[in-house]
PDB file of C-alpha atoms in Angstrom:
ATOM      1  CA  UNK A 238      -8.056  40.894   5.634  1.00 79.00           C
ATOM      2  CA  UNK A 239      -9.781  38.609   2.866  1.00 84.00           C
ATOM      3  CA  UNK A 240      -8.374  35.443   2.197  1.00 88.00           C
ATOM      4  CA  UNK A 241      -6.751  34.329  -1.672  1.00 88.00           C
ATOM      5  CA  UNK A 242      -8.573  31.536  -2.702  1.00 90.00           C
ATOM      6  CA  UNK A 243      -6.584  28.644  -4.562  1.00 93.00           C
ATOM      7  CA  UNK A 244      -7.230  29.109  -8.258  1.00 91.00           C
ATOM      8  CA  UNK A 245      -9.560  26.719  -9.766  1.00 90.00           C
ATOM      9  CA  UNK A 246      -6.840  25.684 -12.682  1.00 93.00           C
ATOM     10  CA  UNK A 247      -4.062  24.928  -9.557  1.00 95.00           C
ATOM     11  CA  UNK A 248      -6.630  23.027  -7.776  1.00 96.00           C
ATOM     12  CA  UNK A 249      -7.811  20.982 -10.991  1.00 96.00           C
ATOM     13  CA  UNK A 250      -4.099  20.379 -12.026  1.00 98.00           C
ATOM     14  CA  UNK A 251      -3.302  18.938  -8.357  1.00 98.00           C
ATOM     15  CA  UNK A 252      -6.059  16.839  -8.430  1.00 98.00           C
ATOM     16  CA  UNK A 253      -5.393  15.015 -11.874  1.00 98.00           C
ATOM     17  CA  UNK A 254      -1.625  15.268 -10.737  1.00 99.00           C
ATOM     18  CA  UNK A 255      -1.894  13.312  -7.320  1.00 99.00           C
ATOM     19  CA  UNK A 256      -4.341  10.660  -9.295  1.00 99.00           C
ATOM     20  CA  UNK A 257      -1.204  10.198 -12.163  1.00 98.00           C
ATOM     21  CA  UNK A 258       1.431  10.049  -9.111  1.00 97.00           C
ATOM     22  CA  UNK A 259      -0.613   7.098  -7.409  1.00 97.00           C
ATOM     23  CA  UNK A 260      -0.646   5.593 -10.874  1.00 96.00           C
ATOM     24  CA  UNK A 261      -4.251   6.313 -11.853  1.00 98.00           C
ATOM     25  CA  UNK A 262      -4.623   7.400 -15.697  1.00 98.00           C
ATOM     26  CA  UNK A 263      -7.953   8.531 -17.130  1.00 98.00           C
ATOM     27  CA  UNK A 264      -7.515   5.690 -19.665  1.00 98.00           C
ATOM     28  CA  UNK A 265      -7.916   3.083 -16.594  1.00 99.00           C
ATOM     29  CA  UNK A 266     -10.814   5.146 -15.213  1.00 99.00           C
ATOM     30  CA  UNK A 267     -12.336   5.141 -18.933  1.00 99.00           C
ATOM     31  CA  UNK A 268     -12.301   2.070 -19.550  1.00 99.00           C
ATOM     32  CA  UNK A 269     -14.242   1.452 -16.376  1.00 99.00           C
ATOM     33  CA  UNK A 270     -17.001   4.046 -17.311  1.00 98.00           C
ATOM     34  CA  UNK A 271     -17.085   2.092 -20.563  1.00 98.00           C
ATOM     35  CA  UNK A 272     -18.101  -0.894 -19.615  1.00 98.00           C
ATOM     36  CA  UNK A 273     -20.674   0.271 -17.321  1.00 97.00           C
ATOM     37  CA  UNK A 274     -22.268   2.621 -20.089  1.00 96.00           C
ATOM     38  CA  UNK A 275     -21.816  -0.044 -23.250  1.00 96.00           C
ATOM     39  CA  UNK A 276     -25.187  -1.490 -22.619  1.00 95.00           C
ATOM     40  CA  UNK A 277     -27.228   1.474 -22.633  1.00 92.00           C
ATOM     41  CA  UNK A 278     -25.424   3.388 -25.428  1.00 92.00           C
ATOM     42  CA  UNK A 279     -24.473   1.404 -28.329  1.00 91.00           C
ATOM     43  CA  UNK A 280     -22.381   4.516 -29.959  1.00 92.00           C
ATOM     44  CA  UNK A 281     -20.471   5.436 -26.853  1.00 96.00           C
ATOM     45  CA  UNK A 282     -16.571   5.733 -27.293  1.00 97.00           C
ATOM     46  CA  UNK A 283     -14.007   5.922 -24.851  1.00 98.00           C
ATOM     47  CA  UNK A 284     -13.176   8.961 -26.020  1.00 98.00           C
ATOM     48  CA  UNK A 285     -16.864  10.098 -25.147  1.00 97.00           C
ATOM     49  CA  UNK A 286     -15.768   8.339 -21.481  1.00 98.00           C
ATOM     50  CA  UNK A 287     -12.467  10.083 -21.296  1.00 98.00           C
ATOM     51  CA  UNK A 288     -14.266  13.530 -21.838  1.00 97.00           C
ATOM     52  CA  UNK A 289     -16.644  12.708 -19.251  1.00 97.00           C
ATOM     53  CA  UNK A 290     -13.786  11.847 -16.798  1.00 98.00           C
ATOM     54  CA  UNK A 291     -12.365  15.133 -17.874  1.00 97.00           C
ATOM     55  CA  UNK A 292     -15.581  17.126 -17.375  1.00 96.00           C
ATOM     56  CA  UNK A 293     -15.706  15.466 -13.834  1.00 97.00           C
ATOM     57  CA  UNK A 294     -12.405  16.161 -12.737  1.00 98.00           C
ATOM     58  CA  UNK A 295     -13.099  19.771 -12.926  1.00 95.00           C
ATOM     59  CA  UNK A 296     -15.651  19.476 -10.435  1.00 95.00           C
ATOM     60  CA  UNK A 297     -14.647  21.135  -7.104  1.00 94.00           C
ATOM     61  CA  UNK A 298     -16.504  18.006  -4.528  1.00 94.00           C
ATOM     62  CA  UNK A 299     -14.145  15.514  -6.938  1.00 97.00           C
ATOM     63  CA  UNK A 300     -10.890  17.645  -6.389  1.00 98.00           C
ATOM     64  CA  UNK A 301     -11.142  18.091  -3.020  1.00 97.00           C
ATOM     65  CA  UNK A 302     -11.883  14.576  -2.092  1.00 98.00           C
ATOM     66  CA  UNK A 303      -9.106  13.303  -4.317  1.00 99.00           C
ATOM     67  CA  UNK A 304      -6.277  15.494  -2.791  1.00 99.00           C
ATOM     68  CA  UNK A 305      -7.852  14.780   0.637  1.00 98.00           C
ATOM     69  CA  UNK A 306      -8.277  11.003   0.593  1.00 99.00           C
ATOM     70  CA  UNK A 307      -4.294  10.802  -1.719  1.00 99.00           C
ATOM     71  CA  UNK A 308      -3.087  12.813   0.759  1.00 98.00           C
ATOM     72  CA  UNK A 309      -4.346  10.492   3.830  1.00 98.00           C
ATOM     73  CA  UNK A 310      -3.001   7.582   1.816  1.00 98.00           C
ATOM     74  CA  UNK A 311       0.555   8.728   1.438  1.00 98.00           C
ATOM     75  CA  UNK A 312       0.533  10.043   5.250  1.00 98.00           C
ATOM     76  CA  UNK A 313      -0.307   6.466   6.322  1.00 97.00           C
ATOM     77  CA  UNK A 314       2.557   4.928   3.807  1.00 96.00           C
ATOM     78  CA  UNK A 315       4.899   7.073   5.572  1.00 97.00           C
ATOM     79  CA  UNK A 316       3.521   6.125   9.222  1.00 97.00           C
ATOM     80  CA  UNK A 317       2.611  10.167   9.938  1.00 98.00           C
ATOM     81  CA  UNK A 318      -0.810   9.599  11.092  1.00 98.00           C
ATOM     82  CA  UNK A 319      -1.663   8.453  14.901  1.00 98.00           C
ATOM     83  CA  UNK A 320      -2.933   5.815  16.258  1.00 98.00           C
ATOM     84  CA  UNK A 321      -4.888   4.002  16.179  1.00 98.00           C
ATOM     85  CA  UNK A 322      -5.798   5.794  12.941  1.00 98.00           C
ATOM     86  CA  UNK A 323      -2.151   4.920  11.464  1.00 98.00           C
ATOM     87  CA  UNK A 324      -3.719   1.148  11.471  1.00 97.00           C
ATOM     88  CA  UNK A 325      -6.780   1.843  10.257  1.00 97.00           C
ATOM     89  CA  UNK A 326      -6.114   3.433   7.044  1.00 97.00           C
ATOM     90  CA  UNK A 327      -2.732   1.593   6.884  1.00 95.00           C
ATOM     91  CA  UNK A 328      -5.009  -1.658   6.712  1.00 94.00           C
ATOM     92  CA  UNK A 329      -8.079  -0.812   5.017  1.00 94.00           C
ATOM     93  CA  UNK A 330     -10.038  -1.751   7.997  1.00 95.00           C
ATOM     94  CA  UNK A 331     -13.972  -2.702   6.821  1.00 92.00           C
ATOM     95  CA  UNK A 332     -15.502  -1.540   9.117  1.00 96.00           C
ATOM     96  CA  UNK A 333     -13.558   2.162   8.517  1.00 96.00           C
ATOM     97  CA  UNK A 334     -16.257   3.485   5.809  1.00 96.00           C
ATOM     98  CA  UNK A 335     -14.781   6.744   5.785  1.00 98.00           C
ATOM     99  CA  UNK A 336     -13.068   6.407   2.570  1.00 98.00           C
ATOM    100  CA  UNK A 337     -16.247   5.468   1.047  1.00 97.00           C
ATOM    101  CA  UNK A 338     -17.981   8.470   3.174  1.00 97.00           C
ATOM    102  CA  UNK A 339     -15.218  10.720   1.288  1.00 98.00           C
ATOM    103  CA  UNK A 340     -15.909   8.729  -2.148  1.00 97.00           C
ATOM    104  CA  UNK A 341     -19.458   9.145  -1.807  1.00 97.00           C
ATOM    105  CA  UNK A 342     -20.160  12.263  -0.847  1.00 96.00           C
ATOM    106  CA  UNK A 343     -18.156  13.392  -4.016  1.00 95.00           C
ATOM    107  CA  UNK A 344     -20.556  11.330  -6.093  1.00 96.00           C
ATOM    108  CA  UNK A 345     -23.819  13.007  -5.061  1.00 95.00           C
ATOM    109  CA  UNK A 346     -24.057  15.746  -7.110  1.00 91.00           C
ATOM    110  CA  UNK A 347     -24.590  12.834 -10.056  1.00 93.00           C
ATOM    111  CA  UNK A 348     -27.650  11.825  -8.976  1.00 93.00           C
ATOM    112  CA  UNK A 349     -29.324   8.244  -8.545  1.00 95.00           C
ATOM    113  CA  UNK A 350     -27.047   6.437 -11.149  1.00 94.00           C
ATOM    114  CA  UNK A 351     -23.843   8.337  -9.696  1.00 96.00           C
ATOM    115  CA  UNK A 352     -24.682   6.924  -6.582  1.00 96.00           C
ATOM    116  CA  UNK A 353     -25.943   3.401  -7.604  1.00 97.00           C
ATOM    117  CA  UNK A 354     -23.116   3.115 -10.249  1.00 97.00           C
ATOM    118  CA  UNK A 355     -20.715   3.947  -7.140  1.00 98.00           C
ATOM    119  CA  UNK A 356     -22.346   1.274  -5.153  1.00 97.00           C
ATOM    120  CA  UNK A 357     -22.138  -1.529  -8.128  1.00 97.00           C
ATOM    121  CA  UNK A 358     -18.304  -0.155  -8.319  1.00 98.00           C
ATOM    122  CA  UNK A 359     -16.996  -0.443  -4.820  1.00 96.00           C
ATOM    123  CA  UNK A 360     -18.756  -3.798  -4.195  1.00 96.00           C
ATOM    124  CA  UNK A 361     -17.466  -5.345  -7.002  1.00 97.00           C
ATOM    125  CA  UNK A 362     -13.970  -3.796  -8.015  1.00 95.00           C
ATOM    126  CA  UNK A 363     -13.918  -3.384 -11.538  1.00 96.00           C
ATOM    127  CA  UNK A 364     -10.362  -2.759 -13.268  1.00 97.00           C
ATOM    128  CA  UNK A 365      -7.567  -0.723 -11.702  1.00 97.00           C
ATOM    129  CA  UNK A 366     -10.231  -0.808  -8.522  1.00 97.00           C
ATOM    130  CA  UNK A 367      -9.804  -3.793  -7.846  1.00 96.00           C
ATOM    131  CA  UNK A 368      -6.131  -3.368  -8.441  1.00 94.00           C
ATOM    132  CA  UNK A 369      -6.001  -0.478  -6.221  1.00 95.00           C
ATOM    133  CA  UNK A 370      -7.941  -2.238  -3.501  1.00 92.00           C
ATOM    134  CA  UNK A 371      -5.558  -5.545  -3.614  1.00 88.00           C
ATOM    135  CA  UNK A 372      -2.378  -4.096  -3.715  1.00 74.00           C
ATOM    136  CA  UNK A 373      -0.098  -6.592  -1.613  1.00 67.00           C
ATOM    137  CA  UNK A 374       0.892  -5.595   2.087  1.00 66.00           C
ATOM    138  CA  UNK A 375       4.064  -3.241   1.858  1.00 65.00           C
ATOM    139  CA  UNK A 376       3.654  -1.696  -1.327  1.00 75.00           C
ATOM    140  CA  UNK A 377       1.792   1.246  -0.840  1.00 90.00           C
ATOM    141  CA  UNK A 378      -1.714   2.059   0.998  1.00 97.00           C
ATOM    142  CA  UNK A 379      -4.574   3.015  -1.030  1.00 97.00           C
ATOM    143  CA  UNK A 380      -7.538   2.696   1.181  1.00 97.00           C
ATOM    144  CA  UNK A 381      -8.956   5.727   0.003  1.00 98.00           C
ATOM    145  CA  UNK A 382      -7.775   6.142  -3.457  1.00 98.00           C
ATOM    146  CA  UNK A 383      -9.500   2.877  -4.877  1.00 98.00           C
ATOM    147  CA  UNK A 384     -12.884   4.343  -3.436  1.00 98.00           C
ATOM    148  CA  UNK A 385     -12.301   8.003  -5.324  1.00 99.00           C
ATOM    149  CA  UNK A 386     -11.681   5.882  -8.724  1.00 99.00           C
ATOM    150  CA  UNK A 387     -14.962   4.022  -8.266  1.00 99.00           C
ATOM    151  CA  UNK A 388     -16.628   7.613  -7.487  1.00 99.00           C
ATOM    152  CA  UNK A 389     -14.522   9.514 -10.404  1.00 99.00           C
ATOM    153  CA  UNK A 390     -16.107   6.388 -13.063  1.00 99.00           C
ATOM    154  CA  UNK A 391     -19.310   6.875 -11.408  1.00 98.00           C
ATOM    155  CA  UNK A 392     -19.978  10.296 -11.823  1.00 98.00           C
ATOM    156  CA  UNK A 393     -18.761   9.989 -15.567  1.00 98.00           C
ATOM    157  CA  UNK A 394     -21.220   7.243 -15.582  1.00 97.00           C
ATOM    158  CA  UNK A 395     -23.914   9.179 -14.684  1.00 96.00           C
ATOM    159  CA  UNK A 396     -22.793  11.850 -16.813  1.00 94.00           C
ATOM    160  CA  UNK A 397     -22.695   9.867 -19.953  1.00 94.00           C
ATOM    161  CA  UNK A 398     -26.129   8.663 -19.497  1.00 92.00           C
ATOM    162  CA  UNK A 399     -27.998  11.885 -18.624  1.00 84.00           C
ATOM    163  CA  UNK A 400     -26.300  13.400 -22.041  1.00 80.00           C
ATOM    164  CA  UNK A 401     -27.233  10.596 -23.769  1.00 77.00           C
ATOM    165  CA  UNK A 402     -30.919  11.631 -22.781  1.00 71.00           C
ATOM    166  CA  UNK A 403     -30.385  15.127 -23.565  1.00 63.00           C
ATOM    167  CA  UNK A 404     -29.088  14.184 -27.272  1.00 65.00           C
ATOM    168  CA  UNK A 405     -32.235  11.414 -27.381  1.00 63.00           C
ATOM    169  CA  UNK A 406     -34.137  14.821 -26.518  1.00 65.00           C
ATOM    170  CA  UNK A 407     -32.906  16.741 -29.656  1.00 69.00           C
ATOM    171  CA  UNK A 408     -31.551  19.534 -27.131  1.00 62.00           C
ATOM    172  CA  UNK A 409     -29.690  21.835 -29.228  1.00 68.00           C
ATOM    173  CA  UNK A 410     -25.317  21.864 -28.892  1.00 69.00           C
ATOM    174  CA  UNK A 411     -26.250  25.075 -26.821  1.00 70.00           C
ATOM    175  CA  UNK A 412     -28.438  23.754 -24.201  1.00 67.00           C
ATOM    176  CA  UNK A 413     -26.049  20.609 -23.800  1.00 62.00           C
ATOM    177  CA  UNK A 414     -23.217  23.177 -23.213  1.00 67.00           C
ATOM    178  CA  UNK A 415     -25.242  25.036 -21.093  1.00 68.00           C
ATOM    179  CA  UNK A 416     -26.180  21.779 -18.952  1.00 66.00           C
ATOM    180  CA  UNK A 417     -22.531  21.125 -18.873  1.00 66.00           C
ATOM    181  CA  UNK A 418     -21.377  24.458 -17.740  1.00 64.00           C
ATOM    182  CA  UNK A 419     -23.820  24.455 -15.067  1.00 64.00           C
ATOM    183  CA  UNK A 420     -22.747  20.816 -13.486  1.00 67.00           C
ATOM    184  CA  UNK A 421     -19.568  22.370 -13.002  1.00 60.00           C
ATOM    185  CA  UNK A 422     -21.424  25.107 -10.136  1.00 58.00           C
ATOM    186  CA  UNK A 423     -19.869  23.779  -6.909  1.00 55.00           C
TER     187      UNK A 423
END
C-alpha cells in the first residue's frame, strides 16, 4: 500500500504558519538579512530580502526543521516532554546544541556563507533573535525557534549574495530562474 505524501503547498503553509503563531514575521527576519547583506550590495531592498526569505521558506530542510523544532518548543511550554528533556529545552540548556544541530543542518544546502552567516547570527543575536533567545522565564520557551530564525536569515543571506554574483555575471532572467528553481530540489 503506498503512502500519500503531505503536499508541498500544506507543508509550506504550516511552516510559515507555526513561524507567524510564535510571533515571527518575514519583516523581522528581513530586516535581519538586510543588515547582513547592506555592505556587500549597495542596491539591495528589503523587498529583495523578503523574496529571499520567501524563496527559502519553500525549501523542504527549512520546513521540516521549523515545524519540528516549533513543535518541540510548544511541547516543552506545555510540560509534555520527559525528563530530563522537559528541563533541557524548557531552559535552553548550553550545552544542549541540538537546536542549533536542527538550525544548522537546515542551513547547509546554502553553502559557506549560509553556514558562516548562521554562525555570526546565533553568536551574536541580531533582532527578533535576540528577542527570541531572551524571552523572560514563564513566558513561553523558544530554545529552538530563535536558532531556525538565525538559519531562515542565513540562508536568505546566502541567497542574496550568490544572485547578486549571478546578476554581476550578466546571467540572463532565464538562467537566474533556472538557478532558483533548482535550489528548491530537496
Amino acid at each position: 500500500m503506498k503512502k500519500e505524501h503531505v503536499h508541498s503547498k500544506t507543508v509550506t503553509k504550516a511552516a510559515k504558519q507555526a513561524l507567524h503563531k510564535r510571533g515571527v514575521s518575514i519583516d523581522s527576519i528581513a530586516k535581519i538579512v538586510y543588515q547582513m547583506q547592506l555592505p556587500y550590495n549597495d542596491n539591495l531592498t528589503m523587498e529583495d530580502c523578503i523574496y529571499s526569505i520567501e524563496r527559502v521558506l519553500m525549501k523542504r530542510e527549512i520546513q521540516h526543521a521549523i515545524l519540528v523544532g516549533v513543535e518541540l518548543d510548544m511541547l516543552a511550554e506545555k510540560k509534555m516532554l520527559s525528563e530530563p528533556l522537559q528541563s533541557i529545552v524548557e531552559s535552553d540548556e548550553p550545552l544542549f546544541g541540538v537546536d542549533e544541530t536542527i538550525a544548522f543542518g537546515a542551513t547547509l544546502s546554502y553553502g559557506s556563507i549560509g553556514v558562516t552567516t548562521f554562525g555570526h547570527l546565533d553568536k551574536n543575536k541580531i533582532g527578533i533573535i535576540r528577542y527570541l533567545d531572551t524571552k523572560k522565564e514563564g513566558s513561553g520557551v523558544n530554545t529552538f525557534l530563535d536558532d531556525l530564525v538565525a538559519a531562515i536569515a542565513a540562508s536568505a543571506a546566502s541567497r542574496l549574495a550568490h544572485r547578486e554574483r549571478d546578476i554581476e555575471e550578466s546571467l540572463t532572467e532565464k538562467e537566474i530562474k533556472d538557478i532558483d528553481h533548482e535550489e528548491l530540489i530537496g
